[in-house]
Tab-separated table of N, CA, C and O in Angstrom:
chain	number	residue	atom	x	y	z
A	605	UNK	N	-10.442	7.894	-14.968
A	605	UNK	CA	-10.509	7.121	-13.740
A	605	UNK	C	-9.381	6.098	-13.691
A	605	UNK	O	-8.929	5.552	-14.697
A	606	UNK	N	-8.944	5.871	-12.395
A	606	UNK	CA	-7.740	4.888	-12.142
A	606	UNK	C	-8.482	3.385	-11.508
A	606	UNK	O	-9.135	3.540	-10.476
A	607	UNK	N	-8.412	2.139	-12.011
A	607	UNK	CA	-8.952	1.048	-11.373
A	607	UNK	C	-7.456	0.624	-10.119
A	607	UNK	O	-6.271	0.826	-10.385
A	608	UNK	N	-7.807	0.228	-9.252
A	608	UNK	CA	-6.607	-0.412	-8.526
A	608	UNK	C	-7.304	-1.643	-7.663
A	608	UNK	O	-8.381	-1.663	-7.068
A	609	UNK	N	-6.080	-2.870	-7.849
A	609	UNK	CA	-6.607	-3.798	-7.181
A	609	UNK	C	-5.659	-4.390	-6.958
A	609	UNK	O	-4.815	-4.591	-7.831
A	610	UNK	N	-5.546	-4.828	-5.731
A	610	UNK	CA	-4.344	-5.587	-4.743
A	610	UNK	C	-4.244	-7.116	-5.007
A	610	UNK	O	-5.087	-7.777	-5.613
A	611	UNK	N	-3.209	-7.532	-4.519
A	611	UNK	CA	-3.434	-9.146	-4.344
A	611	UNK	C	-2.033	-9.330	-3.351
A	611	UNK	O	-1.126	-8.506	-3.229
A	612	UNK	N	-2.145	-10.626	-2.707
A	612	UNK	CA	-0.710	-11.192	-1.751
A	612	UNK	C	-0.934	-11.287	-0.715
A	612	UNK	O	0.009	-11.671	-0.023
A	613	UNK	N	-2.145	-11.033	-0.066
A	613	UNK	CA	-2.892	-10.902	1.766
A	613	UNK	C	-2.791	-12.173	1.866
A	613	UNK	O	-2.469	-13.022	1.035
A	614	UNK	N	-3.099	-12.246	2.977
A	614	UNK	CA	-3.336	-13.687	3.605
A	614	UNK	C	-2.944	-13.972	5.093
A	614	UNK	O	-2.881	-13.084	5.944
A	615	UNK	N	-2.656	-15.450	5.355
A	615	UNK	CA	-2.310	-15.469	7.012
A	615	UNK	C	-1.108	-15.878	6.889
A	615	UNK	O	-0.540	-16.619	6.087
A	616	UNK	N	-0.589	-14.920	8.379
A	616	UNK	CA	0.692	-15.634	8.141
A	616	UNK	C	1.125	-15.670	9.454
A	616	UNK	O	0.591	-15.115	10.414
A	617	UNK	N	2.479	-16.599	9.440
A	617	UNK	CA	2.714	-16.576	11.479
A	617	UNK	C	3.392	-15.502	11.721
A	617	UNK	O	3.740	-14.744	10.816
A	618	UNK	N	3.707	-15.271	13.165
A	618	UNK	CA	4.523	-13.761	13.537
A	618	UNK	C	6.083	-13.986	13.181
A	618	UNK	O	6.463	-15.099	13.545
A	619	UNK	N	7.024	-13.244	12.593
A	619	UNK	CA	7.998	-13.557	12.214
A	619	UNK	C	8.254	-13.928	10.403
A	619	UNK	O	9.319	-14.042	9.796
A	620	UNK	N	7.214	-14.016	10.034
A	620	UNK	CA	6.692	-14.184	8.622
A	620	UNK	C	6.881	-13.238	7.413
A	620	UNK	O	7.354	-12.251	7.976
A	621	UNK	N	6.818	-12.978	6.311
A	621	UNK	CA	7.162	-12.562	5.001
A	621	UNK	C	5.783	-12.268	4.026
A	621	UNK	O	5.308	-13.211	3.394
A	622	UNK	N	5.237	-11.053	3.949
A	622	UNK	CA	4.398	-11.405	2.455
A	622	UNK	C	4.720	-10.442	1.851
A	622	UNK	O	5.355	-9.557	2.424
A	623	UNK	N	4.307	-10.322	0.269
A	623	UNK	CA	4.692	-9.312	-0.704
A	623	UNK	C	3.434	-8.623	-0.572
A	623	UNK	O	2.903	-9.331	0.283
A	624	UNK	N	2.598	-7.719	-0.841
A	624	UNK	CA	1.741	-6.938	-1.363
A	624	UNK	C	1.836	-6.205	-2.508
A	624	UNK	O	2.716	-5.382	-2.759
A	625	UNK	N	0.433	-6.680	-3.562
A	625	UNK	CA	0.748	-6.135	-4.930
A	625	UNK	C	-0.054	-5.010	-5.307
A	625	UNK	O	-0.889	-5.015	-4.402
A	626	UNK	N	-0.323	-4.122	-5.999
A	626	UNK	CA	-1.211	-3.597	-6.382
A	626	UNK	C	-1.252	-3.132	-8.144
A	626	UNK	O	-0.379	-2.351	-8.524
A	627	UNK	N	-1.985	-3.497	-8.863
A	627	UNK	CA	-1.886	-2.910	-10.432
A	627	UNK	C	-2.746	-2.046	-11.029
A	627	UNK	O	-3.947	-2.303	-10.943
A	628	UNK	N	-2.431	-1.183	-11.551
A	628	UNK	CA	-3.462	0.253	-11.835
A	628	UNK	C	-3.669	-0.085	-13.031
A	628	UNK	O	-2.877	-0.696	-13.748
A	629	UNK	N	-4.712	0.281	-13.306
A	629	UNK	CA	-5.446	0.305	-15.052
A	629	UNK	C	-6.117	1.236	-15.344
A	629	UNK	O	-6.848	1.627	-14.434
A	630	UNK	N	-6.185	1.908	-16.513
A	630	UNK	CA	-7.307	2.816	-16.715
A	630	UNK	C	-6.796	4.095	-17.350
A	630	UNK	O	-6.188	3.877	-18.398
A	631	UNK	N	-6.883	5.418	-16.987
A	631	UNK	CA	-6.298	6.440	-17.400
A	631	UNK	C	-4.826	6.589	-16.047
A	631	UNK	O	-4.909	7.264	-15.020
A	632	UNK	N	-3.917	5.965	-16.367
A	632	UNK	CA	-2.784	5.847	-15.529
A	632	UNK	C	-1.843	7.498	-15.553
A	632	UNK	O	-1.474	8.349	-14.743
A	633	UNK	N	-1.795	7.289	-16.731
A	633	UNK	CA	-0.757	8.159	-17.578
A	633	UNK	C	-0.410	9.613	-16.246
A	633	UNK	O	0.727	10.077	-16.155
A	634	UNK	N	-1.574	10.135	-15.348
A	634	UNK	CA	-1.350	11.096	-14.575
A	634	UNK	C	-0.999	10.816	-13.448
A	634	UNK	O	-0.968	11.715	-12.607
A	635	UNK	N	-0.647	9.532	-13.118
A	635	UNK	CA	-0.671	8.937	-11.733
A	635	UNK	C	0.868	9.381	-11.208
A	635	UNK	O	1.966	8.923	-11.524
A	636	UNK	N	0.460	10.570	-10.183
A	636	UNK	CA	2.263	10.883	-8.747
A	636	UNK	C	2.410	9.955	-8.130
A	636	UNK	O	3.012	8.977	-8.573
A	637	UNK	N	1.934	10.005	-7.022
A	637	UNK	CA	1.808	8.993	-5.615
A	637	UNK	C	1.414	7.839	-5.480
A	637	UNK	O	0.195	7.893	-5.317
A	638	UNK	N	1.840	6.606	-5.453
A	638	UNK	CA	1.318	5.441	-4.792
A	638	UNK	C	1.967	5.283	-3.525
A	638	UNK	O	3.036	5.688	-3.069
A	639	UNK	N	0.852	4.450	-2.997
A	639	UNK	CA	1.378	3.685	-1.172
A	639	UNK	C	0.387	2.741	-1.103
A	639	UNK	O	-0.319	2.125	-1.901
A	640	UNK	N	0.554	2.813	0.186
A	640	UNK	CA	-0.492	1.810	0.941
A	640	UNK	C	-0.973	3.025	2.287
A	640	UNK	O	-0.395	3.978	2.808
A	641	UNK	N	-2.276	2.398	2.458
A	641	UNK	CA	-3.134	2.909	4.024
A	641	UNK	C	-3.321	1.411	4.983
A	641	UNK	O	-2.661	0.473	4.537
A	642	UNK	N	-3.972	1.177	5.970
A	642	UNK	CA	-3.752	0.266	6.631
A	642	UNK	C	-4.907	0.434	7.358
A	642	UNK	O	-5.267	1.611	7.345
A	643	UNK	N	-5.711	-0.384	8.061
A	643	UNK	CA	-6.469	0.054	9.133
A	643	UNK	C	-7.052	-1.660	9.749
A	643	UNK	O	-7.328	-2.597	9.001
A	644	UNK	N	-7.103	-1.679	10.873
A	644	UNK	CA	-7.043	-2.624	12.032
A	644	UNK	C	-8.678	-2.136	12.720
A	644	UNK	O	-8.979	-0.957	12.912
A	645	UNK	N	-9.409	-3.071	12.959
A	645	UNK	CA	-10.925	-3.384	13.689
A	645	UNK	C	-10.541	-1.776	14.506
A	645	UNK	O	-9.456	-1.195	14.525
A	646	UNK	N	-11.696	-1.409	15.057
A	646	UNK	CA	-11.187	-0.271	15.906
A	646	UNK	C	-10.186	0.831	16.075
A	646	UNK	O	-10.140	1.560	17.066
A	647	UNK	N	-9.195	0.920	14.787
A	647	UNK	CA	-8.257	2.005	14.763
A	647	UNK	C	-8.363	2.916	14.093
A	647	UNK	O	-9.485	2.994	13.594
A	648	UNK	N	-7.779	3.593	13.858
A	648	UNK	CA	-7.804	5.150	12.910
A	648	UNK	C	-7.512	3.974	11.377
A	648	UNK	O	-7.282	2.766	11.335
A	649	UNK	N	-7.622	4.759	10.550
A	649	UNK	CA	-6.646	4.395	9.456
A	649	UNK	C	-5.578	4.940	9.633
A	649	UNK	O	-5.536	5.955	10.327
A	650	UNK	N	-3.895	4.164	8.782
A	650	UNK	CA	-2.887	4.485	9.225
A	650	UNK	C	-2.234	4.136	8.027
A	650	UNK	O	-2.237	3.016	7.517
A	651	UNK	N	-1.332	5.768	7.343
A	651	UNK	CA	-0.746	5.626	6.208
A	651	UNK	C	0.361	4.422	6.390
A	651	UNK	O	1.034	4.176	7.391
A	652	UNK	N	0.349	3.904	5.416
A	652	UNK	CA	2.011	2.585	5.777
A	652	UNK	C	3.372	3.342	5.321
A	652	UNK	O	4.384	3.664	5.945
A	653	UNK	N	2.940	3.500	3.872
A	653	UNK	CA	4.177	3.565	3.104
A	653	UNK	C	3.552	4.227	1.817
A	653	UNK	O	2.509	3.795	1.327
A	654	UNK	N	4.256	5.316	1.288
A	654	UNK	CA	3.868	5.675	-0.121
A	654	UNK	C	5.602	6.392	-0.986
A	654	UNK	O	6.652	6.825	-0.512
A	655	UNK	N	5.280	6.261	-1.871
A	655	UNK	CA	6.392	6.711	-2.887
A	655	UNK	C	5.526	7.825	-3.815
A	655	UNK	O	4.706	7.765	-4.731
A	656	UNK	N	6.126	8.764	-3.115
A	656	UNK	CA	5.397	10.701	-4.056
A	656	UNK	C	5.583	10.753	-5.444
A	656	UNK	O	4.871	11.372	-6.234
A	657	UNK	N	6.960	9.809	-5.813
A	657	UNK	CA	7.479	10.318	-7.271
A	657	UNK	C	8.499	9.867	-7.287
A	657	UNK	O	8.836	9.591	-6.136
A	658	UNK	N	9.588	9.501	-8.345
A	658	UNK	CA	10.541	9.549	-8.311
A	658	UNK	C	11.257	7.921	-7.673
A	658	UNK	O	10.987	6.823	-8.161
A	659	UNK	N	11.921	8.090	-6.840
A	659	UNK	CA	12.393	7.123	-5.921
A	659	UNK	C	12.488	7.399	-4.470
A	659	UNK	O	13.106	6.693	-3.673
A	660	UNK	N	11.827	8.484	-4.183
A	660	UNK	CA	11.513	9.019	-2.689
A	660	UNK	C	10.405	8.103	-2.276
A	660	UNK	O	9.448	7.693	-2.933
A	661	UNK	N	10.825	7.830	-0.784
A	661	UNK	CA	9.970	6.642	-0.030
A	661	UNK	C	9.741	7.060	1.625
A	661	UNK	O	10.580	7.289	2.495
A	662	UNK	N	8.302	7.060	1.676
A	662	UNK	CA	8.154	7.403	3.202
A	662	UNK	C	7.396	6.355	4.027
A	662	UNK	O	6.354	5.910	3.545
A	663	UNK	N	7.793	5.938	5.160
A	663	UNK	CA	7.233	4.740	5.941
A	663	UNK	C	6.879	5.615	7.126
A	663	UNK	O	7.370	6.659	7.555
A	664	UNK	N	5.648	4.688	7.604
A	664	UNK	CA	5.454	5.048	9.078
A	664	UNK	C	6.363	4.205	10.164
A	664	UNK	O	6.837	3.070	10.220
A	665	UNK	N	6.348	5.342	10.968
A	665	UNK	CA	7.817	4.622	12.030
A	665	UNK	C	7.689	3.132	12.514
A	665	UNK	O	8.627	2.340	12.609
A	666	UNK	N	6.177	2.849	12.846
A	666	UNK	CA	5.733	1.040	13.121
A	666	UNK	C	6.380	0.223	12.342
A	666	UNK	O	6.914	-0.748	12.878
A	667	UNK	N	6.488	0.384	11.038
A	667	UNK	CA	7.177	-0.353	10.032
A	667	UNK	C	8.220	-0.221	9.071
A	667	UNK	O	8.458	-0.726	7.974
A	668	UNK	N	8.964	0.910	10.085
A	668	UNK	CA	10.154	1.517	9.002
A	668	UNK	C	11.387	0.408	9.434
A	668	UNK	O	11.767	0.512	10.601
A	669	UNK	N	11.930	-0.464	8.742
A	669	UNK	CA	13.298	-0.854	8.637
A	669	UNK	C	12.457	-2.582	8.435
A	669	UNK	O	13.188	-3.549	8.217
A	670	UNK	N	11.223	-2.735	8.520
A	670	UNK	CA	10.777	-3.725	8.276
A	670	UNK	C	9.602	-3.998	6.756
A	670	UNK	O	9.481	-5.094	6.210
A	671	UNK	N	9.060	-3.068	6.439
A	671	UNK	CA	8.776	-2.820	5.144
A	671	UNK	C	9.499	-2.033	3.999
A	671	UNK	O	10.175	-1.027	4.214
A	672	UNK	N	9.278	-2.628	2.661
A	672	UNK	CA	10.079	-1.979	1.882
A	672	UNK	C	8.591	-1.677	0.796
A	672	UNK	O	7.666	-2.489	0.820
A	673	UNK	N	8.542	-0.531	-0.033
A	673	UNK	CA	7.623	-0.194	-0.803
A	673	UNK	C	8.885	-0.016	-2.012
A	673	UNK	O	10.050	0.353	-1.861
A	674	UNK	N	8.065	-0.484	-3.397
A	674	UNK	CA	8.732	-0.274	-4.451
A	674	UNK	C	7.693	0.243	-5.709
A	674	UNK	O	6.637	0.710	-5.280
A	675	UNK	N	7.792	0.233	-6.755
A	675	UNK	CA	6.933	0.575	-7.905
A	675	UNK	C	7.795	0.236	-9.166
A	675	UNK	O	8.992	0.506	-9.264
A	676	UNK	N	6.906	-0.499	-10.284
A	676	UNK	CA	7.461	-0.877	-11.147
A	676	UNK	C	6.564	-0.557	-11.866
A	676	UNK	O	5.422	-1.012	-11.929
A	677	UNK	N	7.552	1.075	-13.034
A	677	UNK	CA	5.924	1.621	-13.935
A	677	UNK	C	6.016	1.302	-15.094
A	677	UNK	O	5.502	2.069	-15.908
A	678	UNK	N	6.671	0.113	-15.576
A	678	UNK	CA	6.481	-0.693	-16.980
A	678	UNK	C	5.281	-1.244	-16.423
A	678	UNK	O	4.330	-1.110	-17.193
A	679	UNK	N	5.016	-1.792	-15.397
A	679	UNK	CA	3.807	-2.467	-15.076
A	679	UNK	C	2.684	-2.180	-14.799
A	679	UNK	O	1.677	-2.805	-15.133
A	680	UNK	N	2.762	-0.823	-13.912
A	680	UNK	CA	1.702	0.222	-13.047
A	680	UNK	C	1.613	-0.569	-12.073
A	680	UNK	O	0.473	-1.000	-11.900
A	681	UNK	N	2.611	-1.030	-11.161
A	681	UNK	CA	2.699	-1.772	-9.745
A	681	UNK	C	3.043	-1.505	-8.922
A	681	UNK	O	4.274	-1.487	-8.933
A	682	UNK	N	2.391	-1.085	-7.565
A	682	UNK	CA	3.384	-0.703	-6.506
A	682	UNK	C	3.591	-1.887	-5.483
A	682	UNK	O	2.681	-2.715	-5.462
A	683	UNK	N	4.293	-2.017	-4.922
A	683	UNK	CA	4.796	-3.406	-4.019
A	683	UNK	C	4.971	-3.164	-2.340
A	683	UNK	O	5.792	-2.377	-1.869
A	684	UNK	N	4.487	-3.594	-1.921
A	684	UNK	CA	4.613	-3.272	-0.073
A	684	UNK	C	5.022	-4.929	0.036
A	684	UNK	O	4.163	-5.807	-0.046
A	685	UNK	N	6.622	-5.241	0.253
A	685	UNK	CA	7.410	-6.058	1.080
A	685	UNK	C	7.403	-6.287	2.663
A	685	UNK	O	8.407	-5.996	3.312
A	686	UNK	N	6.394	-6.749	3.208
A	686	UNK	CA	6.882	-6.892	4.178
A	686	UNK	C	6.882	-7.911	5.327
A	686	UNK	O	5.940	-8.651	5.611
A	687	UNK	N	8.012	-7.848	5.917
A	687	UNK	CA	9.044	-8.732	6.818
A	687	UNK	C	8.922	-8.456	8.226
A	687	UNK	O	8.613	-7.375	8.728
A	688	UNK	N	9.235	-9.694	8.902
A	688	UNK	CA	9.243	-9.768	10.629
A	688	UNK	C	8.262	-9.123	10.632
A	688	UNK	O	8.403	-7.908	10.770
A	689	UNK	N	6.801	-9.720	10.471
A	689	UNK	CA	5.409	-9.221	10.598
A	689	UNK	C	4.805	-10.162	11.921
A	689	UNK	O	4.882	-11.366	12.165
A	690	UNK	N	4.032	-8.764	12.798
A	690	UNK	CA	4.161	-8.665	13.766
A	690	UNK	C	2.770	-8.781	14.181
A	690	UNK	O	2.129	-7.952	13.535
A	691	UNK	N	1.820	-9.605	15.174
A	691	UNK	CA	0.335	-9.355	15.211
A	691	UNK	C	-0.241	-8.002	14.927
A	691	UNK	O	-1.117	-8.016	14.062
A	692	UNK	N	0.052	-6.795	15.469
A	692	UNK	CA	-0.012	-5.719	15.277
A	692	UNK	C	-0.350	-5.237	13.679
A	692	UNK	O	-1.040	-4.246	13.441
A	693	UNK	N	0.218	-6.058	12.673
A	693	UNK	CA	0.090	-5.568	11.440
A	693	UNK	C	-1.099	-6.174	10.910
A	693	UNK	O	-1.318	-5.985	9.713
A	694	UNK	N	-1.944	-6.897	11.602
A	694	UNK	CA	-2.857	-6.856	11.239
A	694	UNK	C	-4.196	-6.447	10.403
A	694	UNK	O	-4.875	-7.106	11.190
A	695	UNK	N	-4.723	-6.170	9.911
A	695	UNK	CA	-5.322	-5.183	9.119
A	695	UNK	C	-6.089	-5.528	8.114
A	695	UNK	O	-6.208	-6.711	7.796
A	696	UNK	N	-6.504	-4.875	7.692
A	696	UNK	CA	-6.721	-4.258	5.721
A	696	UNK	C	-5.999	-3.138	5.285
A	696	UNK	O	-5.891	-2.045	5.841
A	697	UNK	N	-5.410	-3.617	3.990
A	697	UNK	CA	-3.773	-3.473	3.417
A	697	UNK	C	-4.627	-2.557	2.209
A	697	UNK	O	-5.307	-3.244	1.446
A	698	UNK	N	-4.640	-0.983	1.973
A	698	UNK	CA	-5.617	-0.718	1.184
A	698	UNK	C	-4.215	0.410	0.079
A	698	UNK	O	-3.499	1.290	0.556
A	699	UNK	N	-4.242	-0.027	-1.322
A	699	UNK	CA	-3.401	0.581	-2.360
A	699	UNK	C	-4.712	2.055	-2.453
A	699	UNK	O	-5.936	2.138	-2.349
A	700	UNK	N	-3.362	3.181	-2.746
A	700	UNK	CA	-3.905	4.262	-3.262
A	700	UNK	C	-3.182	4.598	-4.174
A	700	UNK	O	-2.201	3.924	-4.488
A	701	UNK	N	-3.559	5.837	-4.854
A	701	UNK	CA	-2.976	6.304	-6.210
A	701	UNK	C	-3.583	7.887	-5.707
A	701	UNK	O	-4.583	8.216	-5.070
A	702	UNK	N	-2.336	8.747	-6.393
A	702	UNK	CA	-2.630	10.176	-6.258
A	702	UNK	C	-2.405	10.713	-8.035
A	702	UNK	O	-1.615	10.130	-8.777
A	703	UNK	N	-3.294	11.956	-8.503
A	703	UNK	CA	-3.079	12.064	-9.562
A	703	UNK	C	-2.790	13.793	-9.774
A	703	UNK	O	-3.654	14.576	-9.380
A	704	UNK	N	-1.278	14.405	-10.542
A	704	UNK	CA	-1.095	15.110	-10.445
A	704	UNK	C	-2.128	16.437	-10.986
A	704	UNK	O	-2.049	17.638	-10.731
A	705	UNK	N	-2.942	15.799	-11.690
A	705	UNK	CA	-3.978	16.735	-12.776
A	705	UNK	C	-5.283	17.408	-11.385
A	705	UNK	O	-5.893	18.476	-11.424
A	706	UNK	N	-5.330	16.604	-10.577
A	706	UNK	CA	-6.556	17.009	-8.891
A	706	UNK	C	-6.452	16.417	-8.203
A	706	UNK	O	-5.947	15.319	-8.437
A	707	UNK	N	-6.920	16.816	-6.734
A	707	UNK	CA	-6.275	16.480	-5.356
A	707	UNK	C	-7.205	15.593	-5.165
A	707	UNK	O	-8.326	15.873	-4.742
A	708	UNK	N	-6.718	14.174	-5.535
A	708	UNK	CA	-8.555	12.990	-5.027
A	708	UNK	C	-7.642	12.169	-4.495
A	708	UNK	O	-6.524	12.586	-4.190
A	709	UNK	N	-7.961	11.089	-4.348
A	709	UNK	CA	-7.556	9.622	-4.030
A	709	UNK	C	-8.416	9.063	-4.781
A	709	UNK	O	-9.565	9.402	-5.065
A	710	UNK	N	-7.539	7.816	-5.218
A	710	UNK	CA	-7.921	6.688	-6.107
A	710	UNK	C	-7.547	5.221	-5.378
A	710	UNK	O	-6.369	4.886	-5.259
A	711	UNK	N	-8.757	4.290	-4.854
A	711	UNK	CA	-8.386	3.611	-3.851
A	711	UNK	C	-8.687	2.065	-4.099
A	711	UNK	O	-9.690	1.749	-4.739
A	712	UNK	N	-7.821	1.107	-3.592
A	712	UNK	CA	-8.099	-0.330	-4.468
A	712	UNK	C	-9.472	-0.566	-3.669
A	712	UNK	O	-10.184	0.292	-3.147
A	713	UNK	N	-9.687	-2.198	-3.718
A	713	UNK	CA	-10.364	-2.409	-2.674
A	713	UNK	C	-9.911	-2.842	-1.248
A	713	UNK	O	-10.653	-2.835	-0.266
A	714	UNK	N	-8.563	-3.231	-1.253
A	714	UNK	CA	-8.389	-4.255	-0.126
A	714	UNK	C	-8.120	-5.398	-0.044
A	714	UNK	O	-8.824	-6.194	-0.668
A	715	UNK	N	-6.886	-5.932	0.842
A	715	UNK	CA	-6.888	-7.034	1.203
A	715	UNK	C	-6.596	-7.636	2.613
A	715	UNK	O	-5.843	-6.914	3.266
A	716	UNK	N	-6.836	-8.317	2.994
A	716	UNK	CA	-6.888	-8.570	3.964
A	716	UNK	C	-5.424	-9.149	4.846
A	716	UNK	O	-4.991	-10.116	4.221
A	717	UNK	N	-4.763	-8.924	5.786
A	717	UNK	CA	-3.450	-9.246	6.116
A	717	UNK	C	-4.219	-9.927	7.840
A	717	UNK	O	-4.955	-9.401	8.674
A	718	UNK	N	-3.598	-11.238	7.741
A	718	UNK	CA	-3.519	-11.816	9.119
A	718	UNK	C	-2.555	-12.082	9.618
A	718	UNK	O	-1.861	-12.495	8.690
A	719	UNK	N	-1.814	-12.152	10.777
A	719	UNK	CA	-0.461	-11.955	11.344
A	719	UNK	C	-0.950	-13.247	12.932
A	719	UNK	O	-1.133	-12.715	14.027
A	720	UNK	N	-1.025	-14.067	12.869
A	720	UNK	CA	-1.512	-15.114	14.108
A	720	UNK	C	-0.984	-16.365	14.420
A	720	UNK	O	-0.917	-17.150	13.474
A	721	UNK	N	-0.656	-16.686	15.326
A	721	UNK	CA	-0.118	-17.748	15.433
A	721	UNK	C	-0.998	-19.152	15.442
A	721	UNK	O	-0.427	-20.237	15.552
């Protein structure tokens, strides 16, 4: 099993900056994919950003040139940067983990992102 748990949410004004963290523990060693999912009162859930492997990086178009996703696996950390945050980004900011050994998701709990003036 993979534990994951976020930290860096909070409020912030429109035009604003936060990091998003996430750190995996547990049986890591099989872990492909990290990102982030996203989801807002009333919306679908909505992938943000994930990194498959490697240094390949995919954003959803809402937040492409304004989020940056990174991973640092001395640490087991993946990082969602993001900038000129917009009410819209509103949400719960939710870390996943994919594991190459079966097709599951491994999911943090959440944090909470406020974007308000």
């Amino acid at each position: 099993q993979v534990q994951l748990v976020e930290s860096g949410g909070g409020l912030v004004q429109p035009g604003g900056s936060l990091r998003l963290s996430c750190a995996a523990s547990g049986s890591i060693f099989s872990i492909s994919a990290m990102g982030w999912y996203r989801q807002a009162p009333g919306k679908e859930r909505e992938l943000v950003a994930v990194m498959p492997g490697g240094s390949s990086t995919n954003y959803a178009n809402s937040v492409k040139g304004r989020f940056t996703i990174s991973r640092d696996n001395a640490k087991n950390t993946v990082y969602l940067q993001m900038n000129s945050l917009k009410t819209e980004d509103t949400a719960v900011y939710y870390c996943f983990a994919t594991k190459w050994t079966h097709d599951r998701y491994y999911w943090g709990p959440g944090t909470q992102v406020t974007v308000s003036s």
